[in-house]
């Protein structure tokens, strides 16, 4: 059974990468958009924010490009769009295209010689809204009645929390790269970002525990769900350990307890994404249909 689960996860490795990176990139861009709206009157800060928004955009694009490999050919994405409104996969792809289109065009417009302030404000709000829509559609894309291990409330909640763990830390790194993150004892922004990430991590570990308990009672004619995904519990532990380490590395800087360093933050992000990748891989190992099918 474990071999079957591992084989399925390997086949879906592109989607593992997509669901690891894209939600974090979207939430990071959501965060930066709200910060830009709040600091809109400070033209110097806004210019730096606009310039470095390309970081979460690129992270999201990498995830999306990886997902197109799952379709066999990027050209097949055009056929996927035909099912918008009735297919969860089509809705997911359409929301991704909308989000990246809005974000990418805003980033390009920010380089205009005289960008309109009112247009930028509306555009930033649109980026934030489209990011929420995108993450929401990604979260519910796995709710299929025939896949009993995925058709639970824990799956979409956990995926959204993954985004809330990775997104704020990616925004933290982006702000730090831009020279805007207040990593000192008086700065509240960095502390708030780390606190949101840490809180989401704790909440997600609880959700994962509930999901594992739920899986213990799921089986089909081919066997038990947990036999299919023996890495589920170890990957959750690894995710918790690496996520806590990532929050600690950023928290020490945000609370002014250590010298701010972008390299430390990038190490923290690396640790977090390894943990995220592990739990997403085990998620695809859980794939089990309601009937005798694998």
PDB file of C-alpha atoms in Angstrom:
ATOM      1  CA  UNK A   1       0.000   0.000   0.000  1.00  0.00           C
ATOM      2  CA  UNK A   2       2.798   2.430   0.879  1.00  0.00           C
ATOM      3  CA  UNK A   3       4.399   1.796  -2.505  1.00  0.00           C
ATOM      4  CA  UNK A   4       1.146   2.765  -4.227  1.00  0.00           C
ATOM      5  CA  UNK A   5       0.903   6.008  -2.272  1.00  0.00           C
ATOM      6  CA  UNK A   6       4.532   6.888  -2.899  1.00  0.00           C
ATOM      7  CA  UNK A   7       4.149   6.182  -6.620  1.00  0.00           C
ATOM      8  CA  UNK A   8       1.075   8.431  -6.839  1.00  0.00           C
ATOM      9  CA  UNK A   9       2.838  11.284  -5.026  1.00  0.00           C
ATOM     10  CA  UNK A  10       5.855  11.021  -7.339  1.00  0.00           C
ATOM     11  CA  UNK A  11       3.542  11.224 -10.355  1.00  0.00           C
ATOM     12  CA  UNK A  12       1.980  14.380  -8.887  1.00  0.00           C
ATOM     13  CA  UNK A  13       5.287  15.964  -7.833  1.00  0.00           C
ATOM     14  CA  UNK A  14       4.553  19.024  -9.987  1.00  0.00           C
ATOM     15  CA  UNK A  15       1.346  19.645  -8.025  1.00  0.00           C
ATOM     16  CA  UNK A  16       3.273  19.119  -4.792  1.00  0.00           C
ATOM     17  CA  UNK A  17       5.568  21.961  -5.834  1.00  0.00           C
ATOM     18  CA  UNK A  18       2.637  24.111  -6.968  1.00  0.00           C
ATOM     19  CA  UNK A  19       0.734  23.798  -3.688  1.00  0.00           C
ATOM     20  CA  UNK A  20       3.955  24.397  -1.741  1.00  0.00           C
ATOM     21  CA  UNK A  21       4.885  27.671  -3.456  1.00  0.00           C
ATOM     22  CA  UNK A  22       1.768  29.279  -4.954  1.00  0.00           C
ATOM     23  CA  UNK A  23      -0.343  29.837  -1.787  1.00  0.00           C
ATOM     24  CA  UNK A  24       2.676  31.316   0.023  1.00  0.00           C
ATOM     25  CA  UNK A  25       3.428  33.614  -2.912  1.00  0.00           C
ATOM     26  CA  UNK A  26      -0.192  34.755  -3.111  1.00  0.00           C
ATOM     27  CA  UNK A  27      -0.471  35.499   0.612  1.00  0.00           C
ATOM     28  CA  UNK A  28       2.866  37.325   0.525  1.00  0.00           C
ATOM     29  CA  UNK A  29       1.623  39.534  -2.292  1.00  0.00           C
ATOM     30  CA  UNK A  30      -1.662  40.066  -0.432  1.00  0.00           C
ATOM     31  CA  UNK A  31       0.366  41.230   2.570  1.00  0.00           C
ATOM     32  CA  UNK A  32       2.585  43.549   0.537  1.00  0.00           C
ATOM     33  CA  UNK A  33      -0.462  45.068  -1.168  1.00  0.00           C
ATOM     34  CA  UNK A  34      -2.027  45.928   2.183  1.00  0.00           C
ATOM     35  CA  UNK A  35       1.265  47.403   3.402  1.00  0.00           C
ATOM     36  CA  UNK A  36       1.532  49.465   0.206  1.00  0.00           C
ATOM     37  CA  UNK A  37      -1.997  50.801   0.705  1.00  0.00           C
ATOM     38  CA  UNK A  38      -1.188  51.729   4.300  1.00  0.00           C
ATOM     39  CA  UNK A  39       2.088  53.458   3.364  1.00  0.00           C
ATOM     40  CA  UNK A  40       0.802  54.880   0.082  1.00  0.00           C
ATOM     41  CA  UNK A  41       1.590  58.512   0.940  1.00  0.00           C
ATOM     42  CA  UNK A  42       5.289  57.667   1.447  1.00  0.00           C
ATOM     43  CA  UNK A  43       6.457  57.657  -2.172  1.00  0.00           C
ATOM     44  CA  UNK A  44       9.911  56.282  -1.377  1.00  0.00           C
ATOM     45  CA  UNK A  45       8.491  53.312   0.513  1.00  0.00           C
ATOM     46  CA  UNK A  46       5.849  52.714  -2.153  1.00  0.00           C
ATOM     47  CA  UNK A  47       8.483  52.701  -4.876  1.00  0.00           C
ATOM     48  CA  UNK A  48      10.542  50.087  -3.044  1.00  0.00           C
ATOM     49  CA  UNK A  49       7.462  47.965  -2.371  1.00  0.00           C
ATOM     50  CA  UNK A  50       6.415  48.144  -6.009  1.00  0.00           C
ATOM     51  CA  UNK A  51       9.882  47.151  -7.185  1.00  0.00           C
ATOM     52  CA  UNK A  52      10.219  44.121  -4.892  1.00  0.00           C
ATOM     53  CA  UNK A  53       6.690  42.822  -5.454  1.00  0.00           C
ATOM     54  CA  UNK A  54       8.286  40.820  -8.245  1.00  0.00           C
ATOM     55  CA  UNK A  55       9.662  38.408  -5.599  1.00  0.00           C
ATOM     56  CA  UNK A  56       6.333  36.803  -4.547  1.00  0.00           C
ATOM     57  CA  UNK A  57       5.103  37.090  -8.142  1.00  0.00           C
ATOM     58  CA  UNK A  58       8.066  34.982  -9.306  1.00  0.00           C
ATOM     59  CA  UNK A  59       7.520  32.445  -6.496  1.00  0.00           C
ATOM     60  CA  UNK A  60       3.881  32.056  -7.543  1.00  0.00           C
ATOM     61  CA  UNK A  61       4.787  31.801 -11.225  1.00  0.00           C
ATOM     62  CA  UNK A  62       7.333  29.052 -10.511  1.00  0.00           C
ATOM     63  CA  UNK A  63       4.615  27.077  -8.756  1.00  0.00           C
ATOM     64  CA  UNK A  64       2.137  27.682 -11.568  1.00  0.00           C
ATOM     65  CA  UNK A  65       4.631  26.704 -14.273  1.00  0.00           C
ATOM     66  CA  UNK A  66       5.307  23.489 -12.365  1.00  0.00           C
ATOM     67  CA  UNK A  67       1.575  22.744 -12.338  1.00  0.00           C
ATOM     68  CA  UNK A  68       1.319  23.108 -16.123  1.00  0.00           C
ATOM     69  CA  UNK A  69       3.733  20.182 -16.465  1.00  0.00           C
ATOM     70  CA  UNK A  70       1.011  18.094 -14.816  1.00  0.00           C
ATOM     71  CA  UNK A  71      -1.214  18.897 -17.813  1.00  0.00           C
ATOM     72  CA  UNK A  72       1.245  17.245 -20.194  1.00  0.00           C
ATOM     73  CA  UNK A  73       1.763  20.476 -22.135  1.00  0.00           C
ATOM     74  CA  UNK A  74       1.326  24.142 -21.151  1.00  0.00           C
ATOM     75  CA  UNK A  75      -0.953  24.483 -24.200  1.00  0.00           C
ATOM     76  CA  UNK A  76      -3.472  22.189 -22.498  1.00  0.00           C
ATOM     77  CA  UNK A  77      -4.127  24.961 -19.970  1.00  0.00           C
ATOM     78  CA  UNK A  78      -6.256  26.598 -22.671  1.00  0.00           C
ATOM     79  CA  UNK A  79      -8.541  23.552 -22.745  1.00  0.00           C
ATOM     80  CA  UNK A  80      -8.726  23.523 -18.943  1.00  0.00           C
ATOM     81  CA  UNK A  81     -10.153  27.051 -19.084  1.00  0.00           C
ATOM     82  CA  UNK A  82     -13.196  25.715 -20.956  1.00  0.00           C
ATOM     83  CA  UNK A  83     -14.561  24.271 -17.723  1.00  0.00           C
ATOM     84  CA  UNK A  84     -14.625  27.472 -15.687  1.00  0.00           C
ATOM     85  CA  UNK A  85     -17.637  27.489 -13.392  1.00  0.00           C
ATOM     86  CA  UNK A  86     -18.154  23.717 -13.323  1.00  0.00           C
ATOM     87  CA  UNK A  87     -14.676  22.248 -12.862  1.00  0.00           C
ATOM     88  CA  UNK A  88     -12.603  22.856  -9.694  1.00  0.00           C
ATOM     89  CA  UNK A  89      -9.415  22.512 -11.760  1.00  0.00           C
ATOM     90  CA  UNK A  90     -10.638  25.087 -14.289  1.00  0.00           C
ATOM     91  CA  UNK A  91     -11.616  27.490 -11.519  1.00  0.00           C
ATOM     92  CA  UNK A  92      -8.176  27.048  -9.947  1.00  0.00           C
ATOM     93  CA  UNK A  93      -6.351  27.785 -13.216  1.00  0.00           C
ATOM     94  CA  UNK A  94      -8.621  30.732 -14.066  1.00  0.00           C
ATOM     95  CA  UNK A  95      -8.120  32.300 -10.625  1.00  0.00           C
ATOM     96  CA  UNK A  96      -4.343  31.840 -10.973  1.00  0.00           C
ATOM     97  CA  UNK A  97      -4.334  33.555 -14.363  1.00  0.00           C
ATOM     98  CA  UNK A  98      -6.485  36.385 -12.994  1.00  0.00           C
ATOM     99  CA  UNK A  99      -4.310  36.871  -9.912  1.00  0.00           C
ATOM    100  CA  UNK A 100      -1.003  36.842 -11.773  1.00  0.00           C
ATOM    101  CA  UNK A 101      -2.418  39.016 -14.534  1.00  0.00           C
ATOM    102  CA  UNK A 102      -3.597  41.668 -12.072  1.00  0.00           C
ATOM    103  CA  UNK A 103      -0.348  41.520 -10.072  1.00  0.00           C
ATOM    104  CA  UNK A 104       1.956  41.458 -13.094  1.00  0.00           C
ATOM    105  CA  UNK A 105       0.240  44.349 -14.858  1.00  0.00           C
ATOM    106  CA  UNK A 106       0.331  46.412 -11.663  1.00  0.00           C
ATOM    107  CA  UNK A 107       4.048  45.750 -11.291  1.00  0.00           C
ATOM    108  CA  UNK A 108       4.636  46.852 -14.896  1.00  0.00           C
ATOM    109  CA  UNK A 109       2.409  49.926 -14.448  1.00  0.00           C
ATOM    110  CA  UNK A 110       4.347  50.967 -11.334  1.00  0.00           C
ATOM    111  CA  UNK A 111       7.290  51.815 -13.619  1.00  0.00           C
ATOM    112  CA  UNK A 112       5.224  54.367 -15.534  1.00  0.00           C
ATOM    113  CA  UNK A 113       6.660  57.877 -15.483  1.00  0.00           C
ATOM    114  CA  UNK A 114       3.537  59.340 -13.859  1.00  0.00           C
ATOM    115  CA  UNK A 115       1.333  56.541 -12.470  1.00  0.00           C
ATOM    116  CA  UNK A 116      -2.104  57.644 -11.286  1.00  0.00           C
ATOM    117  CA  UNK A 117      -2.470  57.380  -7.515  1.00  0.00           C
ATOM    118  CA  UNK A 118      -6.169  56.474  -7.671  1.00  0.00           C
ATOM    119  CA  UNK A 119      -5.481  53.751 -10.228  1.00  0.00           C
ATOM    120  CA  UNK A 120      -2.718  52.297  -8.080  1.00  0.00           C
ATOM    121  CA  UNK A 121      -4.922  52.220  -4.993  1.00  0.00           C
ATOM    122  CA  UNK A 122      -7.686  50.362  -6.795  1.00  0.00           C
ATOM    123  CA  UNK A 123      -5.151  48.032  -8.391  1.00  0.00           C
ATOM    124  CA  UNK A 124      -3.549  47.170  -5.045  1.00  0.00           C
ATOM    125  CA  UNK A 125      -6.969  46.354  -3.597  1.00  0.00           C
ATOM    126  CA  UNK A 126      -7.646  44.164  -6.649  1.00  0.00           C
ATOM    127  CA  UNK A 127      -4.373  42.287  -6.082  1.00  0.00           C
ATOM    128  CA  UNK A 128      -5.348  41.583  -2.471  1.00  0.00           C
ATOM    129  CA  UNK A 129      -8.843  40.417  -3.457  1.00  0.00           C
ATOM    130  CA  UNK A 130      -7.630  38.220  -6.324  1.00  0.00           C
ATOM    131  CA  UNK A 131      -5.003  36.634  -4.036  1.00  0.00           C
ATOM    132  CA  UNK A 132      -7.722  35.573  -1.589  1.00  0.00           C
ATOM    133  CA  UNK A 133      -9.859  34.192  -4.440  1.00  0.00           C
ATOM    134  CA  UNK A 134      -6.896  32.303  -5.868  1.00  0.00           C
ATOM    135  CA  UNK A 135      -5.930  30.631  -2.573  1.00  0.00           C
ATOM    136  CA  UNK A 136      -9.590  29.796  -1.954  1.00  0.00           C
ATOM    137  CA  UNK A 137      -9.971  28.042  -5.311  1.00  0.00           C
ATOM    138  CA  UNK A 138      -6.708  26.147  -4.820  1.00  0.00           C
ATOM    139  CA  UNK A 139      -7.945  24.991  -1.407  1.00  0.00           C
ATOM    140  CA  UNK A 140     -11.276  23.593  -2.649  1.00  0.00           C
ATOM    141  CA  UNK A 141      -9.848  22.042  -5.835  1.00  0.00           C
ATOM    142  CA  UNK A 142      -9.359  18.748  -3.987  1.00  0.00           C
ATOM    143  CA  UNK A 143     -12.915  18.378  -2.689  1.00  0.00           C
ATOM    144  CA  UNK A 144     -14.069  15.394  -4.767  1.00  0.00           C
ATOM    145  CA  UNK A 145     -16.746  13.081  -3.363  1.00  0.00           C
ATOM    146  CA  UNK A 146     -15.095  10.030  -4.906  1.00  0.00           C
ATOM    147  CA  UNK A 147     -11.725  10.706  -3.202  1.00  0.00           C
ATOM    148  CA  UNK A 148     -12.661   9.973   0.393  1.00  0.00           C
ATOM    149  CA  UNK A 149      -9.311  10.956   1.903  1.00  0.00           C
ATOM    150  CA  UNK A 150      -9.419  14.426   0.338  1.00  0.00           C
ATOM    151  CA  UNK A 151     -13.121  15.201   0.638  1.00  0.00           C
ATOM    152  CA  UNK A 152     -12.901  16.453   4.235  1.00  0.00           C
ATOM    153  CA  UNK A 153     -13.025  19.956   5.727  1.00  0.00           C
ATOM    154  CA  UNK A 154      -9.456  19.570   6.972  1.00  0.00           C
ATOM    155  CA  UNK A 155      -7.934  19.624   3.475  1.00  0.00           C
ATOM    156  CA  UNK A 156      -8.957  23.155   2.370  1.00  0.00           C
ATOM    157  CA  UNK A 157      -8.368  24.574   5.847  1.00  0.00           C
ATOM    158  CA  UNK A 158      -4.873  23.090   6.001  1.00  0.00           C
ATOM    159  CA  UNK A 159      -3.943  24.386   2.556  1.00  0.00           C
ATOM    160  CA  UNK A 160      -5.085  27.913   3.443  1.00  0.00           C
ATOM    161  CA  UNK A 161      -3.099  27.735   6.681  1.00  0.00           C
ATOM    162  CA  UNK A 162      -0.048  26.617   4.703  1.00  0.00           C
ATOM    163  CA  UNK A 163      -0.333  29.877   2.782  1.00  0.00           C
ATOM    164  CA  UNK A 164      -0.669  31.833   6.028  1.00  0.00           C
ATOM    165  CA  UNK A 165       2.465  30.191   7.402  1.00  0.00           C
ATOM    166  CA  UNK A 166       4.644  30.756   4.342  1.00  0.00           C
ATOM    167  CA  UNK A 167       3.171  34.016   3.032  1.00  0.00           C
ATOM    168  CA  UNK A 168       4.040  36.331   5.943  1.00  0.00           C
ATOM    169  CA  UNK A 169       7.613  35.009   6.139  1.00  0.00           C
ATOM    170  CA  UNK A 170       8.029  35.453   2.386  1.00  0.00           C
ATOM    171  CA  UNK A 171       6.689  39.002   2.781  1.00  0.00           C
ATOM    172  CA  UNK A 172       9.147  39.485   5.680  1.00  0.00           C
ATOM    173  CA  UNK A 173      12.041  38.412   3.438  1.00  0.00           C
ATOM    174  CA  UNK A 174      10.813  40.642   0.594  1.00  0.00           C
ATOM    175  CA  UNK A 175      10.564  43.680   2.856  1.00  0.00           C
ATOM    176  CA  UNK A 176      13.987  42.948   4.278  1.00  0.00           C
ATOM    177  CA  UNK A 177      15.467  42.669   0.776  1.00  0.00           C
ATOM    178  CA  UNK A 178      13.854  46.009  -0.039  1.00  0.00           C
ATOM    179  CA  UNK A 179      15.355  47.574   3.076  1.00  0.00           C
ATOM    180  CA  UNK A 180      11.925  48.236   4.589  1.00  0.00           C
ATOM    181  CA  UNK A 181      11.432  45.620   7.312  1.00  0.00           C
ATOM    182  CA  UNK A 182      11.643  47.109  10.850  1.00  0.00           C
ATOM    183  CA  UNK A 183      13.781  44.421  12.477  1.00  0.00           C
ATOM    184  CA  UNK A 184      14.272  46.053  15.850  1.00  0.00           C
ATOM    185  CA  UNK A 185      12.723  46.171  19.292  1.00  0.00           C
ATOM    186  CA  UNK A 186      10.369  49.018  18.329  1.00  0.00           C
ATOM    187  CA  UNK A 187       9.269  47.822  14.914  1.00  0.00           C
ATOM    188  CA  UNK A 188       5.810  46.238  14.933  1.00  0.00           C
ATOM    189  CA  UNK A 189       5.508  45.105  11.312  1.00  0.00           C
ATOM    190  CA  UNK A 190       8.153  42.387  11.436  1.00  0.00           C
ATOM    191  CA  UNK A 191       6.799  41.071  14.739  1.00  0.00           C
ATOM    192  CA  UNK A 192       3.257  40.988  13.376  1.00  0.00           C
ATOM    193  CA  UNK A 193       4.314  39.010  10.296  1.00  0.00           C
ATOM    194  CA  UNK A 194       6.199  36.434  12.363  1.00  0.00           C
ATOM    195  CA  UNK A 195       3.321  36.181  14.862  1.00  0.00           C
ATOM    196  CA  UNK A 196       0.796  35.485  12.089  1.00  0.00           C
ATOM    197  CA  UNK A 197       3.052  32.810  10.616  1.00  0.00           C
ATOM    198  CA  UNK A 198       3.653  31.166  14.010  1.00  0.00           C
ATOM    199  CA  UNK A 199      -0.041  31.258  14.896  1.00  0.00           C
ATOM    200  CA  UNK A 200      -0.989  29.707  11.550  1.00  0.00           C
ATOM    201  CA  UNK A 201       1.670  27.021  12.062  1.00  0.00           C
ATOM    202  CA  UNK A 202       0.204  26.011  15.426  1.00  0.00           C
ATOM    203  CA  UNK A 203      -3.334  26.025  14.013  1.00  0.00           C
ATOM    204  CA  UNK A 204      -2.254  23.928  11.047  1.00  0.00           C
ATOM    205  CA  UNK A 205      -0.585  21.328  13.259  1.00  0.00           C
ATOM    206  CA  UNK A 206      -3.871  20.981  15.131  1.00  0.00           C
ATOM    207  CA  UNK A 207      -5.763  20.591  11.846  1.00  0.00           C
ATOM    208  CA  UNK A 208      -3.252  17.998  10.640  1.00  0.00           C
ATOM    209  CA  UNK A 209      -3.690  16.058  13.868  1.00  0.00           C
ATOM    210  CA  UNK A 210      -7.459  16.038  13.364  1.00  0.00           C
ATOM    211  CA  UNK A 211      -6.968  14.979   9.761  1.00  0.00           C
ATOM    212  CA  UNK A 212      -4.770  12.057  10.798  1.00  0.00           C
ATOM    213  CA  UNK A 213      -7.380  10.989  13.340  1.00  0.00           C
ATOM    214  CA  UNK A 214     -10.031  11.165  10.626  1.00  0.00           C
ATOM    215  CA  UNK A 215      -7.890   9.126   8.220  1.00  0.00           C
ATOM    216  CA  UNK A 216      -7.602   6.310  10.763  1.00  0.00           C
ATOM    217  CA  UNK A 217     -11.253   5.480  10.094  1.00  0.00           C
ATOM    218  CA  UNK A 218     -11.085   5.637   6.287  1.00  0.00           C
ATOM    219  CA  UNK A 219     -10.542   2.569   4.126  1.00  0.00           C
ATOM    220  CA  UNK A 220     -11.721   0.984   0.903  1.00  0.00           C
ATOM    221  CA  UNK A 221     -11.568  -2.524  -0.541  1.00  0.00           C
ATOM    222  CA  UNK A 222      -7.859  -2.046  -1.300  1.00  0.00           C
ATOM    223  CA  UNK A 223      -6.859  -1.230   2.292  1.00  0.00           C
ATOM    224  CA  UNK A 224      -6.650   1.475   4.965  1.00  0.00           C
ATOM    225  CA  UNK A 225      -5.867   5.111   4.198  1.00  0.00           C
ATOM    226  CA  UNK A 226      -3.031   5.395   6.718  1.00  0.00           C
ATOM    227  CA  UNK A 227      -1.340   2.355   5.194  1.00  0.00           C
ATOM    228  CA  UNK A 228      -1.218   4.319   1.947  1.00  0.00           C
ATOM    229  CA  UNK A 229       0.511   7.306   3.594  1.00  0.00           C
ATOM    230  CA  UNK A 230       2.907   6.157   6.337  1.00  0.00           C
ATOM    231  CA  UNK A 231       4.774   9.470   6.001  1.00  0.00           C
ATOM    232  CA  UNK A 232       1.742  11.515   7.083  1.00  0.00           C
ATOM    233  CA  UNK A 233       2.616  11.727  10.782  1.00  0.00           C
ATOM    234  CA  UNK A 234       6.432  12.040  10.361  1.00  0.00           C
ATOM    235  CA  UNK A 235       5.999  14.762   7.723  1.00  0.00           C
ATOM    236  CA  UNK A 236       3.683  16.709  10.045  1.00  0.00           C
ATOM    237  CA  UNK A 237       6.314  16.509  12.804  1.00  0.00           C
ATOM    238  CA  UNK A 238       9.028  17.613  10.377  1.00  0.00           C
ATOM    239  CA  UNK A 239       6.815  20.482   9.223  1.00  0.00           C
ATOM    240  CA  UNK A 240       6.260  21.573  12.808  1.00  0.00           C
ATOM    241  CA  UNK A 241       9.971  21.458  13.689  1.00  0.00           C
ATOM    242  CA  UNK A 242      11.172  23.234  10.539  1.00  0.00           C
ATOM    243  CA  UNK A 243       8.323  25.758  10.692  1.00  0.00           C
ATOM    244  CA  UNK A 244       9.137  26.570  14.323  1.00  0.00           C
ATOM    245  CA  UNK A 245      12.816  26.985  13.430  1.00  0.00           C
ATOM    246  CA  UNK A 246      11.885  29.325  10.568  1.00  0.00           C
ATOM    247  CA  UNK A 247       9.669  31.450  12.812  1.00  0.00           C
ATOM    248  CA  UNK A 248      12.394  31.530  15.463  1.00  0.00           C
ATOM    249  CA  UNK A 249      15.065  32.693  12.984  1.00  0.00           C
ATOM    250  CA  UNK A 250      12.815  35.519  11.780  1.00  0.00           C
ATOM    251  CA  UNK A 251      11.437  36.259  15.251  1.00  0.00           C
ATOM    252  CA  UNK A 252      14.896  36.825  16.743  1.00  0.00           C
ATOM    253  CA  UNK A 253      15.449  39.492  14.099  1.00  0.00           C
ATOM    254  CA  UNK A 254      11.970  41.016  14.362  1.00  0.00           C
ATOM    255  CA  UNK A 255      12.198  41.411  18.120  1.00  0.00           C
ATOM    256  CA  UNK A 256      15.660  42.980  17.898  1.00  0.00           C
ATOM    257  CA  UNK A 257      17.351  40.075  19.710  1.00  0.00           C
ATOM    258  CA  UNK A 258      19.841  39.440  16.945  1.00  0.00           C
ATOM    259  CA  UNK A 259      21.436  41.265  14.055  1.00  0.00           C
ATOM    260  CA  UNK A 260      19.066  41.423  11.054  1.00  0.00           C
ATOM    261  CA  UNK A 261      20.339  39.348   8.156  1.00  0.00           C
ATOM    262  CA  UNK A 262      18.641  38.542   4.872  1.00  0.00           C
ATOM    263  CA  UNK A 263      20.691  35.352   4.639  1.00  0.00           C
ATOM    264  CA  UNK A 264      19.179  34.141   7.936  1.00  0.00           C
ATOM    265  CA  UNK A 265      15.702  34.897   6.631  1.00  0.00           C
ATOM    266  CA  UNK A 266      16.385  33.022   3.399  1.00  0.00           C
ATOM    267  CA  UNK A 267      17.590  30.029   5.412  1.00  0.00           C
ATOM    268  CA  UNK A 268      14.360  30.251   7.415  1.00  0.00           C
ATOM    269  CA  UNK A 269      12.320  30.267   4.212  1.00  0.00           C
ATOM    270  CA  UNK A 270      14.270  27.301   2.902  1.00  0.00           C
ATOM    271  CA  UNK A 271      13.547  25.307   6.058  1.00  0.00           C
ATOM    272  CA  UNK A 272       9.872  26.214   5.925  1.00  0.00           C
ATOM    273  CA  UNK A 273       9.461  25.268   2.274  1.00  0.00           C
ATOM    274  CA  UNK A 274      11.128  21.898   2.921  1.00  0.00           C
ATOM    275  CA  UNK A 275       8.557  21.258   5.640  1.00  0.00           C
ATOM    276  CA  UNK A 276       5.715  22.420   3.411  1.00  0.00           C
ATOM    277  CA  UNK A 277       6.940  20.207   0.593  1.00  0.00           C
ATOM    278  CA  UNK A 278       7.015  17.207   2.944  1.00  0.00           C
ATOM    279  CA  UNK A 279       3.408  17.593   4.094  1.00  0.00           C
ATOM    280  CA  UNK A 280       2.186  18.259   0.550  1.00  0.00           C
ATOM    281  CA  UNK A 281       3.982  15.122  -0.655  1.00  0.00           C
ATOM    282  CA  UNK A 282       2.340  13.030   2.070  1.00  0.00           C
ATOM    283  CA  UNK A 283      -1.010  14.590   1.142  1.00  0.00           C
ATOM    284  CA  UNK A 284      -0.793  13.173  -2.368  1.00  0.00           C
ATOM    285  CA  UNK A 285       0.193   9.798  -0.915  1.00  0.00           C
ATOM    286  CA  UNK A 286      -3.203   9.799   0.834  1.00  0.00           C
ATOM    287  CA  UNK A 287      -5.101   9.602  -2.481  1.00  0.00           C
ATOM    288  CA  UNK A 288      -7.781   6.918  -2.103  1.00  0.00           C
ATOM    289  CA  UNK A 289     -11.054   6.506  -3.988  1.00  0.00           C
ATOM    290  CA  UNK A 290     -14.341   5.408  -2.456  1.00  0.00           C
ATOM    291  CA  UNK A 291     -14.504   2.178  -4.485  1.00  0.00           C
ATOM    292  CA  UNK A 292     -11.999  -0.556  -5.117  1.00  0.00           C
ATOM    293  CA  UNK A 293      -9.930   1.757  -7.343  1.00  0.00           C
ATOM    294  CA  UNK A 294      -6.568   2.945  -6.060  1.00  0.00           C
TER     295      UNK A 294
END
